[in-house]
Short mmCIF file of C-alpha atoms and ligand atoms in Angstrom, two decimals:
data_model
loop_
_atom_site.label_atom_id
_atom_site.label_comp_id
_atom_site.label_asym_id
_atom_site.label_seq_id
_atom_site.Cartn_x
_atom_site.Cartn_y
_atom_site.Cartn_z
CA UNK A 1 214.03 107.67 180.98
CA UNK A 2 210.26 106.40 179.62
CA UNK A 3 210.11 109.11 177.48
CA UNK A 4 213.63 108.80 175.97
CA UNK A 5 211.96 105.15 174.40
CA UNK A 6 209.07 106.79 172.36
CA UNK A 7 209.50 110.40 172.38
CA UNK A 8 206.57 112.24 173.24
CA UNK A 9 203.91 109.55 172.44
CA UNK A 10 203.22 107.35 175.64
CA UNK A 11 202.14 104.00 176.55
CA UNK A 12 199.44 103.77 178.24
CA UNK A 13 198.08 100.42 179.43
CA UNK A 14 194.58 100.56 180.40
CA UNK A 15 193.90 96.60 180.97
CA UNK A 16 196.38 95.90 184.09
CA UNK A 17 195.04 94.41 187.31
CA UNK A 18 195.97 94.22 190.73
CA UNK A 19 195.00 92.56 193.86
CA UNK A 20 195.63 95.29 196.51
CA UNK A 21 197.24 94.18 199.72
CA UNK A 22 194.02 94.24 201.64
CA UNK A 23 192.44 92.35 199.40
CA UNK A 24 194.72 89.60 199.09
CA UNK A 25 194.98 89.18 203.00
CA UNK A 26 191.34 89.09 202.66
CA UNK A 27 191.38 86.17 200.23
CA UNK A 28 194.04 84.19 202.22
CA UNK A 29 191.62 84.21 205.08
CA UNK A 30 188.97 82.64 203.38
CA UNK A 31 188.34 78.48 202.99
CA UNK A 32 186.62 78.76 200.03
CA UNK A 33 186.63 80.22 196.32
CA UNK A 34 187.44 82.71 195.86
CA UNK A 35 190.62 82.50 197.83
CA UNK A 36 194.54 82.25 198.11
CA UNK A 37 195.87 79.23 199.74
CA UNK A 38 199.48 78.28 200.29
CA UNK A 39 200.72 74.40 199.15
CA UNK A 40 204.00 72.83 198.93
CA UNK A 41 206.14 73.91 195.73
CA UNK A 42 205.18 71.13 193.00
CA UNK A 43 208.25 72.30 190.78
CA UNK A 44 210.51 71.35 193.61
CA UNK A 45 210.65 69.24 197.00
CA UNK A 46 212.63 71.77 198.59
CA UNK A 47 210.66 72.03 201.32
CA UNK A 48 209.15 75.57 200.32
CA UNK A 49 205.49 76.26 199.45
CA UNK A 50 203.64 78.33 197.16
CA UNK A 51 200.82 80.16 197.00
CA UNK A 52 197.90 79.43 194.67
CA UNK A 53 195.00 81.53 193.59
CA UNK A 54 191.84 79.84 193.32
CA UNK A 55 188.56 82.23 191.79
CA UNK A 56 186.49 79.72 190.32
CA UNK A 57 184.67 76.68 191.82
CA UNK A 58 185.79 73.63 190.18
CA UNK A 59 188.31 75.52 188.61
CA UNK A 60 190.86 73.81 186.52
CA UNK A 61 194.48 72.68 187.70
CA UNK A 62 193.98 73.77 191.32
CA UNK A 63 193.80 77.21 190.57
CA UNK A 64 196.96 79.54 189.60
CA UNK A 65 200.47 80.29 190.92
CA UNK A 66 200.44 83.51 192.16
CA UNK A 67 203.29 86.13 193.93
CA UNK A 68 203.93 89.07 194.16
CA UNK A 69 203.02 90.29 190.50
CA UNK A 70 199.95 90.03 191.77
CA UNK A 71 199.82 93.14 194.46
CA UNK A 72 203.09 94.32 195.13
CA UNK A 73 203.18 97.90 193.32
CA UNK A 74 207.23 98.29 192.72
CA UNK A 75 206.72 94.74 191.10
CA UNK A 76 203.95 96.60 188.41
CA UNK A 77 206.53 99.85 188.05
CA UNK A 78 209.27 97.30 187.26
CA UNK A 79 207.03 95.53 184.58
CA UNK A 80 206.20 99.07 182.92
CA UNK A 81 209.70 99.99 182.92
CA UNK A 82 210.68 96.58 181.31
CA UNK A 83 208.03 96.73 178.47
CA UNK A 84 208.27 100.41 177.89
CA UNK A 85 204.34 101.27 179.21
CA UNK A 86 204.47 104.88 180.70
CA UNK A 87 201.29 105.26 182.58
CA UNK A 88 199.22 102.50 183.80
CA UNK A 89 195.20 102.47 184.57
CA UNK A 90 195.17 99.85 187.11
CA UNK A 91 192.04 97.98 187.85
CA UNK A 92 191.40 95.52 190.75
CA UNK A 93 191.34 91.79 189.27
CA UNK A 94 187.66 89.60 189.14
CA UNK A 95 185.98 88.74 190.77
CA UNK A 96 186.00 91.82 192.71
CA UNK A 97 183.39 91.88 195.91
CA UNK A 98 180.78 90.13 193.98
CA UNK A 99 180.78 86.99 196.50
CA UNK A 100 180.12 89.20 199.53
CA UNK A 101 177.15 90.21 201.58
CA UNK A 102 175.89 93.85 200.97
CA UNK A 103 177.58 95.48 204.09
CA UNK A 104 181.40 93.92 203.71
CA UNK A 105 181.10 94.92 200.11
CA UNK A 106 180.14 98.30 200.80
CA UNK A 107 182.60 98.60 203.53
CA UNK A 108 185.45 97.20 201.35
CA UNK A 109 184.82 98.93 198.41
CA UNK A 110 185.39 102.48 199.90
CA UNK A 111 188.23 101.02 201.41
CA UNK A 112 190.07 99.62 198.30
CA UNK A 113 189.37 102.64 196.65
CA UNK A 114 190.82 104.68 199.11
CA UNK A 115 193.83 102.35 199.22
CA UNK A 116 193.81 102.62 194.94
CA UNK A 117 193.75 105.87 195.25
CA UNK A 118 197.01 106.24 197.66
CA UNK A 119 198.53 103.66 195.49
CA UNK A 120 198.16 105.84 192.59
CA UNK A 121 198.54 109.23 194.09
CA UNK A 122 202.16 108.09 195.57
CA UNK A 123 203.42 106.27 192.56
CA UNK A 124 206.58 108.31 190.57
CA UNK A 125 205.78 111.15 188.68
CA UNK A 126 206.18 110.68 184.94
CA UNK A 127 209.75 112.03 183.79
CA UNK A 128 209.40 115.37 182.16
CA UNK A 129 205.25 115.64 182.51
CA UNK A 130 204.95 117.39 185.97
CA UNK A 131 201.35 116.92 186.13
CA UNK A 132 201.37 113.08 184.95
CA UNK A 133 201.48 109.96 187.45
CA UNK A 134 202.76 106.83 186.14
CA UNK A 135 199.35 105.38 187.73
CA UNK A 136 195.80 106.08 187.51
CA UNK A 137 192.86 103.48 188.64
CA UNK A 138 189.47 101.69 187.99
CA UNK A 139 187.44 102.47 191.62
CA UNK A 140 184.72 99.15 192.64
CA UNK A 141 181.59 99.28 193.14
CA UNK A 142 179.25 97.38 195.51
CA UNK A 143 177.59 95.53 193.00
CA UNK A 144 176.68 92.14 194.88
CA UNK A 145 172.84 90.71 195.04
CA UNK A 146 170.49 93.12 197.09
CA UNK A 147 173.09 96.07 197.36
CA UNK A 148 170.61 99.16 198.10
CA UNK A 149 171.17 101.34 195.09
CA UNK A 150 171.88 104.15 197.84
CA UNK A 151 175.34 102.22 198.64
CA UNK A 152 175.92 102.28 194.87
CA UNK A 153 175.37 105.67 194.19
CA UNK A 154 177.44 106.63 197.51
CA UNK A 155 180.76 104.88 195.88
CA UNK A 156 180.22 106.34 192.46
CA UNK A 157 180.31 110.09 194.68
CA UNK A 158 183.08 108.80 196.62
CA UNK A 159 185.26 107.64 193.59
CA UNK A 160 184.42 110.96 191.55
CA UNK A 161 186.12 112.58 194.22
CA UNK A 162 189.30 110.63 194.54
CA UNK A 163 191.59 112.11 191.73
CA UNK A 164 193.65 109.39 190.62
CA UNK A 165 190.48 107.02 190.22
CA UNK A 166 189.14 108.02 186.58
CA UNK A 167 186.71 105.45 186.60
CA UNK A 168 185.28 101.70 187.89
CA UNK A 169 185.50 98.38 186.97
CA UNK A 170 182.55 95.79 187.16
CA UNK A 171 181.89 92.55 186.03
CA UNK A 172 178.33 91.22 184.22
CA UNK A 173 176.04 90.27 187.50
CA UNK A 174 175.16 93.54 188.37
CA UNK A 175 172.80 93.07 191.83
CA UNK A 176 172.40 89.87 190.74
CA UNK A 177 170.26 89.80 187.56
CA UNK A 178 172.82 91.48 185.33
CA UNK A 179 173.28 94.73 183.78
CA UNK A 180 170.15 95.33 181.80
CA UNK A 181 168.10 95.28 185.35
CA UNK A 182 165.67 98.27 185.56
CA UNK A 183 167.21 98.80 189.06
CA UNK A 184 170.53 100.35 188.11
CA UNK A 185 169.28 102.91 186.28
CA UNK A 186 170.28 105.48 188.73
CA UNK A 187 173.59 103.74 188.54
CA UNK A 188 173.95 104.48 184.84
CA UNK A 189 172.40 107.68 185.11
CA UNK A 190 174.72 108.77 187.75
CA UNK A 191 178.28 106.89 185.88
CA UNK A 192 177.22 108.87 182.82
CA UNK A 193 176.96 112.33 184.72
CA UNK A 194 180.37 111.64 186.68
CA UNK A 195 182.04 110.54 183.27
CA UNK A 196 183.64 107.87 184.87
CA UNK A 197 184.89 105.47 182.36
CA UNK A 198 183.01 101.80 183.39
CA UNK A 199 185.41 99.26 182.20
CA UNK A 200 183.64 95.82 181.62
CA UNK A 201 185.15 92.72 182.62
CA UNK A 202 184.31 88.92 182.85
CA UNK A 203 184.90 86.63 185.37
CA UNK A 204 182.45 83.54 185.15
CA UNK A 205 182.72 82.38 181.32
CA UNK A 206 179.44 80.72 180.10
CA UNK A 207 178.15 77.46 181.44
CA UNK A 208 181.09 74.61 181.88
CA UNK A 209 179.26 71.83 180.63
CA UNK A 210 179.83 73.45 177.00
CA UNK A 211 183.63 72.59 177.47
CA UNK A 212 183.30 68.62 177.65
CA UNK A 213 185.24 66.53 179.42
CA UNK A 214 189.04 66.70 178.04
CA UNK A 215 191.53 68.33 180.18
CA UNK A 216 191.87 71.54 178.73
CA UNK A 217 193.24 73.63 181.74
CA UNK A 218 192.33 76.94 181.58
CA UNK A 219 192.14 77.20 177.96
CA UNK A 220 188.34 77.33 176.99
CA UNK A 221 187.27 79.25 180.18
CA UNK A 222 189.76 81.97 179.37
CA UNK A 223 189.93 81.79 175.68
CA UNK A 224 186.16 81.43 174.78
CA UNK A 225 183.88 81.99 178.13
CA UNK A 226 185.33 85.19 178.98
CA UNK A 227 184.83 87.01 175.62
CA UNK A 228 181.27 85.25 175.51
CA UNK A 229 180.41 86.57 178.83
CA UNK A 230 181.21 89.84 177.81
CA UNK A 231 179.70 89.64 174.58
CA UNK A 232 176.18 88.71 176.34
CA UNK A 233 176.42 90.95 178.90
CA UNK A 234 177.19 94.35 176.68
CA UNK A 235 174.20 93.02 174.21
CA UNK A 236 171.64 92.68 176.78
CA UNK A 237 172.80 96.05 177.94
CA UNK A 238 172.41 97.56 174.36
CA UNK A 239 169.00 95.97 174.11
CA UNK A 240 167.84 97.46 177.28
CA UNK A 241 167.85 101.04 175.89
CA UNK A 242 170.62 102.29 178.48
CA UNK A 243 172.96 103.42 175.61
CA UNK A 244 169.44 105.35 173.89
CA UNK A 245 168.92 106.74 177.32
CA UNK A 246 172.82 107.48 178.70
CA UNK A 247 174.49 108.20 174.76
CA UNK A 248 177.40 109.57 177.06
CA UNK A 249 178.39 106.62 178.77
CA UNK A 250 181.87 105.47 178.55
CA UNK A 251 181.86 101.63 178.66
CA UNK A 252 185.45 100.25 177.93
CA UNK A 253 184.94 96.32 177.01
CA UNK A 254 187.74 93.95 177.57
CA UNK A 255 189.15 91.78 175.56
CA UNK A 256 188.26 93.77 172.16
CA UNK A 257 184.38 93.34 173.03
CA UNK A 258 184.53 89.85 172.91
CA UNK A 259 182.70 88.51 169.75
CA UNK A 260 180.16 91.45 169.66
CA UNK A 261 181.99 93.04 166.62
CA UNK A 262 181.65 89.91 164.63
CA UNK A 263 178.20 89.18 165.96
CA UNK A 264 176.87 93.04 165.39
CA UNK A 265 175.30 92.37 162.26
CA UNK A 266 173.68 89.46 162.98
CA UNK A 267 172.39 90.85 166.11
CA UNK A 268 170.82 93.53 164.23
CA UNK A 269 169.20 91.17 162.01
CA UNK A 270 167.73 89.28 164.86
CA UNK A 271 166.57 92.19 166.28
CA UNK A 272 164.73 93.39 162.66
CA UNK A 273 162.79 90.23 162.79
CA UNK A 274 161.53 90.98 166.69
CA UNK A 275 159.68 94.00 166.82
CA UNK A 276 158.93 93.71 170.62
CA UNK A 277 162.91 94.47 170.73
CA UNK A 278 162.71 96.68 167.84
CA UNK A 279 160.07 99.12 169.01
CA UNK A 280 162.52 99.71 172.12
CA UNK A 281 165.46 101.02 170.26
CA UNK A 282 166.32 104.17 168.50
CA UNK A 283 168.66 102.82 166.24
CA UNK A 284 170.06 99.85 164.33
CA UNK A 285 172.09 97.68 166.44
CA UNK A 286 175.47 98.23 164.81
CA UNK A 287 175.16 101.90 165.84
CA UNK A 288 175.99 101.02 169.47
CA UNK A 289 179.34 99.78 168.88
CA UNK A 290 180.11 103.31 168.09
CA UNK A 291 179.57 104.36 171.57
CA UNK A 292 181.78 102.19 172.98
CA UNK A 293 185.36 101.54 173.84
CA UNK A 294 187.30 98.16 173.13
CA UNK A 295 190.78 97.41 174.58
CA UNK A 296 192.92 96.07 171.92
CA UNK A 297 193.67 92.83 173.77
CA UNK A 298 193.34 90.50 170.84
CA UNK A 299 196.33 89.46 170.24
CA UNK A 300 196.21 89.57 166.76
CA UNK A 301 196.85 91.99 163.74
CA UNK A 302 194.03 91.28 161.70
CA UNK A 303 191.33 91.19 164.34
CA UNK A 304 192.48 94.61 165.58
CA UNK A 305 191.76 95.94 162.03
CA UNK A 306 188.20 94.15 161.87
CA UNK A 307 187.45 95.39 165.08
CA UNK A 308 188.02 99.08 164.10
CA UNK A 309 186.43 98.64 160.83
CA UNK A 310 183.28 97.40 162.43
CA UNK A 311 183.40 100.47 165.04
CA UNK A 312 183.93 102.99 162.21
CA UNK A 313 181.12 101.91 160.63
CA UNK A 314 178.65 102.53 163.35
CA UNK A 315 178.23 105.99 161.93
CA UNK A 316 176.41 104.73 159.30
CA UNK A 317 173.75 103.30 161.43
CA UNK A 318 172.02 106.13 162.86
CA UNK A 319 168.61 105.57 163.44
CA UNK A 320 166.73 101.90 162.09
CA UNK A 321 166.49 102.68 158.50
CA UNK A 322 169.70 100.60 157.51
CA UNK A 323 172.67 102.01 156.25
CA UNK A 324 172.74 105.33 155.46
CA UNK A 325 173.94 106.13 151.69
CA UNK A 326 177.13 108.21 152.83
CA UNK A 327 178.15 104.68 154.17
CA UNK A 328 179.12 103.29 150.67
CA UNK A 329 181.37 106.40 150.21
CA UNK A 330 183.44 105.80 153.36
CA UNK A 331 186.47 103.70 152.45
CA UNK A 332 188.11 101.03 154.22
CA UNK A 333 191.21 103.69 155.76
CA UNK A 334 188.06 105.91 156.85
CA UNK A 335 186.56 103.39 158.75
CA UNK A 336 189.79 101.81 160.23
CA UNK A 337 190.93 105.46 161.30
CA UNK A 338 187.37 106.31 162.71
CA UNK A 339 187.43 103.17 164.79
CA UNK A 340 190.86 102.99 165.64
CA UNK A 341 190.43 106.24 167.84
CA UNK A 342 187.95 104.28 170.45
CA UNK A 343 190.80 101.05 170.68
CA UNK A 344 193.77 100.60 173.55
CA UNK A 345 196.41 99.10 174.36
CA UNK A 346 196.25 96.80 177.00
CA UNK A 347 198.32 93.91 178.60
CA UNK A 348 195.94 91.96 181.20
CA UNK A 349 199.32 91.62 183.34
CA UNK A 350 199.79 90.08 185.90
CA UNK A 351 198.06 87.21 184.03
CA UNK A 352 199.48 85.43 181.62
CA UNK A 353 202.68 85.40 183.11
CA UNK A 354 205.78 84.16 180.92
CA UNK A 355 206.57 80.30 182.07
CA UNK A 356 210.25 80.47 181.51
CA UNK A 357 212.37 83.23 182.38
CA UNK A 358 212.23 85.63 179.52
CA UNK A 359 212.99 89.70 179.28
CA UNK A 360 209.51 90.48 178.12
CA UNK A 361 206.18 88.93 178.37
CA UNK A 362 204.79 87.43 175.21
CA UNK A 363 201.31 88.79 176.20
CA UNK A 364 202.52 92.40 175.69
CA UNK A 365 205.05 91.89 172.63
CA UNK A 366 202.17 90.13 171.09
CA UNK A 367 199.72 92.74 171.51
CA UNK A 368 201.95 95.52 170.69
CA UNK A 369 202.95 93.76 167.55
CA UNK A 370 199.26 93.79 166.46
CA UNK A 371 198.72 97.33 166.90
CA UNK A 372 202.26 97.60 165.08
CA UNK A 373 201.09 95.31 162.04
CA UNK A 374 197.40 96.64 161.42
CA UNK A 375 197.13 97.25 157.42
CA UNK A 376 195.66 100.63 157.33
CA UNK A 377 196.54 102.35 160.70
CA UNK A 378 199.22 104.73 160.09
CA UNK A 379 201.54 105.81 162.89
CA UNK A 380 199.29 108.60 163.96
CA UNK A 381 196.49 105.88 164.35
CA UNK A 382 198.86 103.40 166.30
CA UNK A 383 200.34 105.99 168.57
CA UNK A 384 196.55 106.61 169.31
CA UNK A 385 195.77 103.15 170.43
CA UNK A 386 199.18 102.75 172.34
CA UNK A 387 198.11 105.69 174.29
CA UNK A 388 196.85 108.56 172.94
CA UNK A 389 193.20 107.60 173.43
CA UNK A 390 193.87 106.62 176.68
CA UNK A 391 195.33 109.79 177.77
CA UNK A 392 191.83 111.45 176.37
CA UNK A 393 189.55 109.16 177.35
CA UNK A 394 190.93 108.90 180.84
CA UNK A 395 191.57 112.81 181.07
CA UNK A 396 195.11 112.76 181.17
CA UNK A 397 196.27 115.60 178.54
N1 URA B 1 192.24 85.37 184.12
C1 URA B 1 191.58 86.28 185.11
O1 URA B 1 190.94 85.34 186.01
N2 URA B 1 191.12 87.61 184.67
C2 URA B 1 191.80 87.83 184.19
O2 URA B 1 191.78 89.24 183.95
C3 URA B 1 192.71 87.21 182.96
C4 URA B 1 192.73 86.09 183.26
ZN1 ZN B 2 191.64 91.22 182.33
#
């Protein structure tokens, strides 16, 4: 029935989360954030209780309500059916294992990777396509302070042998010092070698002092803090020369790369004025955007068009000499086409649930509308962003 919806052009959701049952139980056993706790239902005084998810210290509004959408696979499949999503590449939701001691993180990572493999391998087969399941996944690495590098490499090896896991999701802290930590070099090397896709996703936002004293709920940390965090993390990784050493690394940036697309020329200019940094890099900063993948979770057509322009011009910045002459001849349509090949539909399910009963989730409808409405993307490019690019990136075609 999925195929009937849009012919052979599959919809693939690359940004869709789960708290696996083992992880949710673990959060229920905790008394400090991150945790899941019960409290009397505030919507009605009928004596029922509701579960809430608290994942940050000082989180506004006592956290967020959570329910089966967050852990039940049937709910994920129902959501996919309702929105015409054929395949989902499932990732654990933040904060992953970040808060755990190294040995617990290692054990839990291995168990959760096995759990996710089972979650995916026992999912329905896509109607009419006998070799494709409806669910694939991103595994977890035990990236926690003072994690031995050997435990990270072992887990990369584990994930690369689990056939339905096609990548890993990671936050921005590395093993405590961020992603530009020299100690992580063997990890990037192993990830580049295995071809696992690294989904870089925020959790911490930025210093909450920036948000002032007005009650703005989750709006500022989610709308701004999340993308700022991603921007800083990927920029530091670029500045560390990691993409010069490992040009085949495949990194997928959450939320369309945060603010990196808008700031990449400013970044290039700041680098050009800083010889110490400039001497470390083989290319103009704008070049590296062409090594990256960007989800299309930006909620607006103009934003998606802009991101594709910026990715699409990366090829004009090989070396450090600024734009190659050829760039003047590459028109907007061509840049948008080239850039669109690195953009992939996502929903951020089960976050941003509808506040009242509705058939379709606004977060999904808006992201699909945005793709549909990008100026200069042909039907072929839109189809690729909705699914074809993901099938290629994750080796599903
Ligand atoms: N809020 C989160 O905590 N994580 C997401 O991925 C999206 C919203
Ligand atoms: Zn997300």
